[in-house]
Amino acid sequence: DAGVTQSPTHLIKTRGQQVTLRCSPISGHKSVSWYQQVLGQGPQFIFQYYEKEERGRGNFPDRFSARQFPNYSSELNVNALLLGDSALYLCASSIGQGSYEQYFGPGTRLTVT
Amino acid sequence: QKEVEQNSGPLSVPEGAIASLNCTYSDRGSQSFFWYRQYSGKSPELIMFIYSNGDKEDGRFTAQLNKASQYVSLLIRDSQPSDSATYLCAFWGGGGNKLTFGTGTQLKVEL
């Protein structure tokens, strides 16, 4: 079975631009969560989506938004990019909304110049 | 107080030894605890989860949970060089439907 997939793998953007990251969960999983990981730190929670609805939001500015589609895939959008947005963006898939095991995709490495 | 405390390391152990990784957490209400392994430049990989007090074993890995002490640990028996990685401790909670992670402990298994 395929695991969590994310695209693109790497991305280089300029300050002020907008970016869209994509994620497809494990087949049968209905929840997708997004995390940001900067070097030397653990992943920081951005959003959780379950059944196409936002179920949780971390301490990130409104420049960050996301959505989940009927096939449970998800997109994370970041507007007005800042240098500090450079990080590894991780998508995690789980069966349901609660405290189930979360499985990460390979991540998207975003560099903002 | 940080929500999850881990010693950043590096923790160096010889090949074949037992590696012991420790983690404390602040949320007394949390019921679910996870250990992820992360190789340099890669994404975290779930290796253990534990929900009940006591020990849980899976192959060379044993997770130990003590909710009264708010302490969770990971033991790796017969450590191999391929175990060299950063190990992230996480719990479900910390305000919302999310995993809250520590900063990770770097493990080095030396030949």
Tab-separated table of C-alpha atoms in Angstrom:
chain	number	residue	atom	x	y	z
A	1	ASP	CA	0.000	0.000	0.000
A	2	ALA	CA	1.187	3.499	-0.775
A	3	GLY	CA	2.104	5.685	2.134
A	4	VAL	CA	1.507	9.390	2.494
A	5	THR	CA	2.588	11.320	-0.584
A	6	GLN	CA	3.514	14.978	-0.773
A	7	SER	CA	4.376	17.305	-3.617
A	8	PRO	CA	6.554	18.994	-4.520
A	9	THR	CA	9.642	17.579	-2.810
A	10	HIS	CA	11.552	20.831	-2.883
A	11	LEU	CA	10.511	24.382	-3.590
A	12	ILE	CA	12.332	27.689	-3.773
A	13	LYS	CA	10.276	30.869	-3.508
A	14	THR	CA	10.945	34.570	-3.099
A	15	ARG	CA	9.732	36.692	-0.192
A	16	GLY	CA	6.192	37.891	-0.734
A	17	GLN	CA	5.211	35.045	-3.027
A	18	GLN	CA	2.549	32.440	-2.361
A	19	VAL	CA	2.984	28.670	-2.234
A	20	THR	CA	0.675	25.637	-2.322
A	21	LEU	CA	1.759	22.290	-0.940
A	22	ARG	CA	-0.151	19.078	-1.591
A	23	CYS	CA	-0.699	15.876	0.351
A	24	SER	CA	-2.457	12.576	-0.239
A	25	PRO	CA	-3.124	10.434	2.835
A	26	ILE	CA	-2.850	6.686	3.211
A	27	SER	CA	-5.789	4.900	1.604
A	28	GLY	CA	-8.593	4.608	4.159
A	29	HIS	CA	-7.315	7.478	6.308
A	30	LYS	CA	-9.677	10.398	6.653
A	31	SER	CA	-7.597	12.859	8.643
A	32	VAL	CA	-4.696	14.998	7.498
A	33	SER	CA	-2.540	17.186	9.712
A	34	TRP	CA	0.121	19.677	8.672
A	35	TYR	CA	3.299	20.416	10.608
A	36	GLN	CA	6.233	22.762	10.131
A	37	GLN	CA	9.701	21.629	11.153
A	38	VAL	CA	12.667	23.963	11.291
A	39	LEU	CA	16.196	22.668	11.706
A	40	GLY	CA	16.944	21.406	15.186
A	41	GLN	CA	13.321	21.503	16.364
A	42	GLY	CA	10.462	19.070	16.552
A	43	PRO	CA	7.519	19.450	14.175
A	44	GLN	CA	5.093	22.249	15.078
A	45	PHE	CA	1.389	21.727	14.480
A	46	ILE	CA	-0.298	23.944	11.879
A	47	PHE	CA	-3.688	22.375	11.026
A	48	GLN	CA	-5.753	19.229	11.315
A	49	TYR	CA	-8.523	18.379	8.861
A	50	TYR	CA	-11.032	15.568	9.227
A	51	GLU	CA	-13.920	14.901	6.882
A	52	LYS	CA	-13.108	18.126	5.024
A	53	GLU	CA	-13.495	20.301	8.122
A	54	GLU	CA	-10.814	22.094	10.113
A	55	ARG	CA	-10.582	20.380	13.502
A	56	GLY	CA	-7.560	22.105	14.930
A	57	ARG	CA	-5.292	25.040	14.282
A	58	GLY	CA	-1.875	25.797	15.708
A	59	ASN	CA	-0.292	29.114	16.550
A	60	PHE	CA	0.409	30.251	12.999
A	61	PRO	CA	-0.604	33.529	11.315
A	62	ASP	CA	-3.545	33.856	8.975
A	63	ARG	CA	-1.134	33.724	6.049
A	64	PHE	CA	-1.373	29.968	6.512
A	65	SER	CA	-4.515	28.246	5.280
A	66	ALA	CA	-5.494	24.758	4.254
A	67	ARG	CA	-8.318	22.681	2.930
A	68	GLN	CA	-9.264	19.050	2.491
A	69	PHE	CA	-10.961	17.620	-0.554
A	70	PRO	CA	-13.665	14.919	-0.841
A	71	ASN	CA	-10.976	12.321	-1.618
A	72	TYR	CA	-9.287	13.334	1.691
A	73	SER	CA	-6.248	14.872	0.001
A	74	SER	CA	-5.228	18.255	1.297
A	75	GLU	CA	-3.508	21.484	0.344
A	76	LEU	CA	-1.589	23.898	2.529
A	77	ASN	CA	-1.318	27.475	1.295
A	78	VAL	CA	1.068	30.089	2.580
A	79	ASN	CA	0.726	33.686	1.412
A	80	ALA	CA	3.162	36.594	1.600
A	81	LEU	CA	6.127	34.329	2.278
A	82	LEU	CA	8.733	35.409	4.810
A	83	LEU	CA	12.310	34.189	5.166
A	84	GLY	CA	11.234	32.550	8.419
A	85	ASP	CA	8.798	30.307	6.558
A	86	SER	CA	11.746	28.313	5.249
A	87	ALA	CA	11.261	24.855	6.725
A	88	LEU	CA	10.289	21.255	6.100
A	89	TYR	CA	6.507	21.028	5.775
A	90	LEU	CA	5.149	17.689	6.833
A	91	CYS	CA	1.787	16.124	6.183
A	92	ALA	CA	0.574	13.410	8.533
A	93	SER	CA	-2.216	10.945	7.872
A	94	SER	CA	-4.378	9.176	10.449
A	95	ILE	CA	-7.514	7.086	10.443
A	96	GLY	CA	-9.627	9.484	12.455
A	97	GLN	CA	-9.779	12.758	14.273
A	98	GLY	CA	-8.663	11.604	17.704
A	99	SER	CA	-5.405	10.496	19.217
A	100	TYR	CA	-4.652	7.905	16.593
A	101	GLU	CA	-1.237	7.124	15.235
A	102	GLN	CA	-0.087	9.662	12.663
A	103	TYR	CA	2.108	8.683	9.733
A	104	PHE	CA	4.199	11.313	8.013
A	105	GLY	CA	4.846	11.837	4.352
A	106	PRO	CA	8.330	12.631	3.003
A	107	GLY	CA	7.771	16.358	3.416
A	108	THR	CA	8.228	19.403	1.233
A	109	ARG	CA	11.398	21.416	1.758
A	110	LEU	CA	10.536	25.086	1.265
A	111	THR	CA	13.283	27.648	0.900
A	112	VAL	CA	12.344	31.328	0.862
A	113	THR	CA	14.994	33.708	-0.495
B	1	GLN	CA	8.219	24.693	31.404
B	2	LYS	CA	8.367	23.102	27.976
B	3	GLU	CA	5.477	20.844	27.051
B	4	VAL	CA	7.871	18.025	26.154
B	5	GLU	CA	11.405	17.767	27.496
B	6	GLN	CA	14.074	15.646	25.887
B	7	ASN	CA	17.821	15.658	26.283
B	8	SER	CA	19.164	16.844	22.927
B	9	GLY	CA	22.239	14.632	23.153
B	10	PRO	CA	24.117	13.370	21.356
B	11	LEU	CA	23.750	10.088	23.192
B	12	SER	CA	26.564	7.782	22.172
B	13	VAL	CA	26.345	4.015	22.733
B	14	PRO	CA	28.515	1.177	21.422
B	15	GLU	CA	27.103	-1.283	18.943
B	16	GLY	CA	25.167	-4.046	20.684
B	17	ALA	CA	24.434	-1.995	23.797
B	18	ILE	CA	21.060	-0.800	25.098
B	19	ALA	CA	20.176	2.794	24.261
B	20	SER	CA	17.839	4.525	26.702
B	21	LEU	CA	15.972	7.632	25.577
B	22	ASN	CA	13.868	9.637	27.990
B	23	CYS	CA	11.073	12.167	27.769
B	24	THR	CA	8.906	14.097	30.217
B	25	TYR	CA	5.669	15.857	29.356
B	26	SER	CA	3.530	18.506	30.975
B	27	ASP	CA	-0.053	17.625	30.016
B	28	ARG	CA	-1.424	15.338	32.748
B	29	GLY	CA	-4.517	14.691	30.643
B	30	SER	CA	-2.669	13.161	27.728
B	31	GLN	CA	-3.453	9.516	27.016
B	32	SER	CA	-1.351	8.769	23.952
B	33	PHE	CA	2.402	8.822	23.501
B	34	PHE	CA	4.536	8.274	20.452
B	35	TRP	CA	8.164	7.775	19.474
B	36	TYR	CA	9.350	8.803	16.021
B	37	ARG	CA	12.728	8.175	14.436
B	38	GLN	CA	14.080	10.809	12.062
B	39	TYR	CA	17.141	10.349	9.913
B	40	SER	CA	18.962	13.463	8.785
B	41	GLY	CA	17.129	15.103	5.897
B	42	LYS	CA	14.167	12.722	6.135
B	43	SER	CA	10.700	12.884	7.658
B	44	PRO	CA	9.777	11.342	11.038
B	45	GLU	CA	8.916	7.634	11.057
B	46	LEU	CA	6.567	6.244	13.714
B	47	ILE	CA	8.304	3.418	15.574
B	48	MET	CA	6.329	3.015	18.802
B	49	PHE	CA	3.122	4.187	20.438
B	50	ILE	CA	1.886	3.503	23.941
B	51	TYR	CA	-1.396	4.321	25.644
B	52	SER	CA	-1.259	2.448	28.960
B	53	ASN	CA	1.076	2.561	31.935
B	54	GLY	CA	3.805	-0.034	31.808
B	55	ASP	CA	5.932	-1.504	29.061
B	56	LYS	CA	5.210	-2.211	25.427
B	57	GLU	CA	7.665	-4.251	23.380
B	58	ASP	CA	8.061	-4.466	19.612
B	59	GLY	CA	11.142	-6.258	18.374
B	60	ARG	CA	14.246	-4.492	19.688
B	61	PHE	CA	12.171	-1.536	20.925
B	62	THR	CA	10.479	-1.159	24.308
B	63	ALA	CA	8.409	1.869	25.247
B	64	GLN	CA	7.783	2.563	28.923
B	65	LEU	CA	5.073	4.882	30.239
B	66	ASN	CA	4.584	6.225	33.748
B	67	LYS	CA	1.661	8.645	33.770
B	68	ALA	CA	2.003	9.469	37.464
B	69	SER	CA	5.538	10.725	36.850
B	70	GLN	CA	4.643	12.110	33.396
B	71	TYR	CA	7.536	10.153	31.960
B	72	VAL	CA	7.938	8.058	28.838
B	73	SER	CA	11.050	6.271	27.649
B	74	LEU	CA	12.297	4.240	24.717
B	75	LEU	CA	14.783	1.402	25.050
B	76	ILE	CA	16.610	0.079	22.008
B	77	ARG	CA	18.252	-3.287	22.581
B	78	ASP	CA	21.216	-4.552	20.555
B	79	SER	CA	21.791	-1.092	19.097
B	80	GLN	CA	22.984	-1.015	15.507
B	81	PRO	CA	24.728	1.765	13.547
B	82	SER	CA	21.531	2.016	11.490
B	83	ASP	CA	19.751	3.160	14.680
B	84	SER	CA	21.791	6.371	14.589
B	85	ALA	CA	19.154	9.067	14.160
B	86	THR	CA	17.158	11.678	16.083
B	87	TYR	CA	14.367	10.258	18.207
B	88	LEU	CA	11.337	12.472	18.728
B	89	CYS	CA	8.969	12.017	21.645
B	90	ALA	CA	5.387	13.233	21.157
B	91	PHE	CA	2.100	13.192	23.004
B	92	TRP	CA	-1.422	13.801	21.845
B	93	GLY	CA	-2.691	17.018	23.344
B	94	GLY	CA	-1.075	20.191	24.592
B	95	GLY	CA	-4.164	22.175	23.644
B	96	GLY	CA	-6.052	20.846	20.641
B	97	ASN	CA	-6.216	17.955	18.214
B	98	LYS	CA	-2.515	17.667	17.645
B	99	LEU	CA	0.740	15.939	18.390
B	100	THR	CA	3.079	17.982	20.565
B	101	PHE	CA	6.713	17.113	19.942
B	102	GLY	CA	9.919	17.442	21.850
B	103	THR	CA	13.047	18.709	20.143
B	104	GLY	CA	14.457	15.206	19.850
B	105	THR	CA	17.456	13.265	21.140
B	106	GLN	CA	20.288	12.508	18.736
B	107	LEU	CA	21.488	8.917	19.087
B	108	LYS	CA	24.868	7.779	17.767
B	109	VAL	CA	25.665	4.071	17.716
B	110	GLU	CA	29.385	3.574	17.392
B	111	LEU	CA	31.200	0.560	15.962
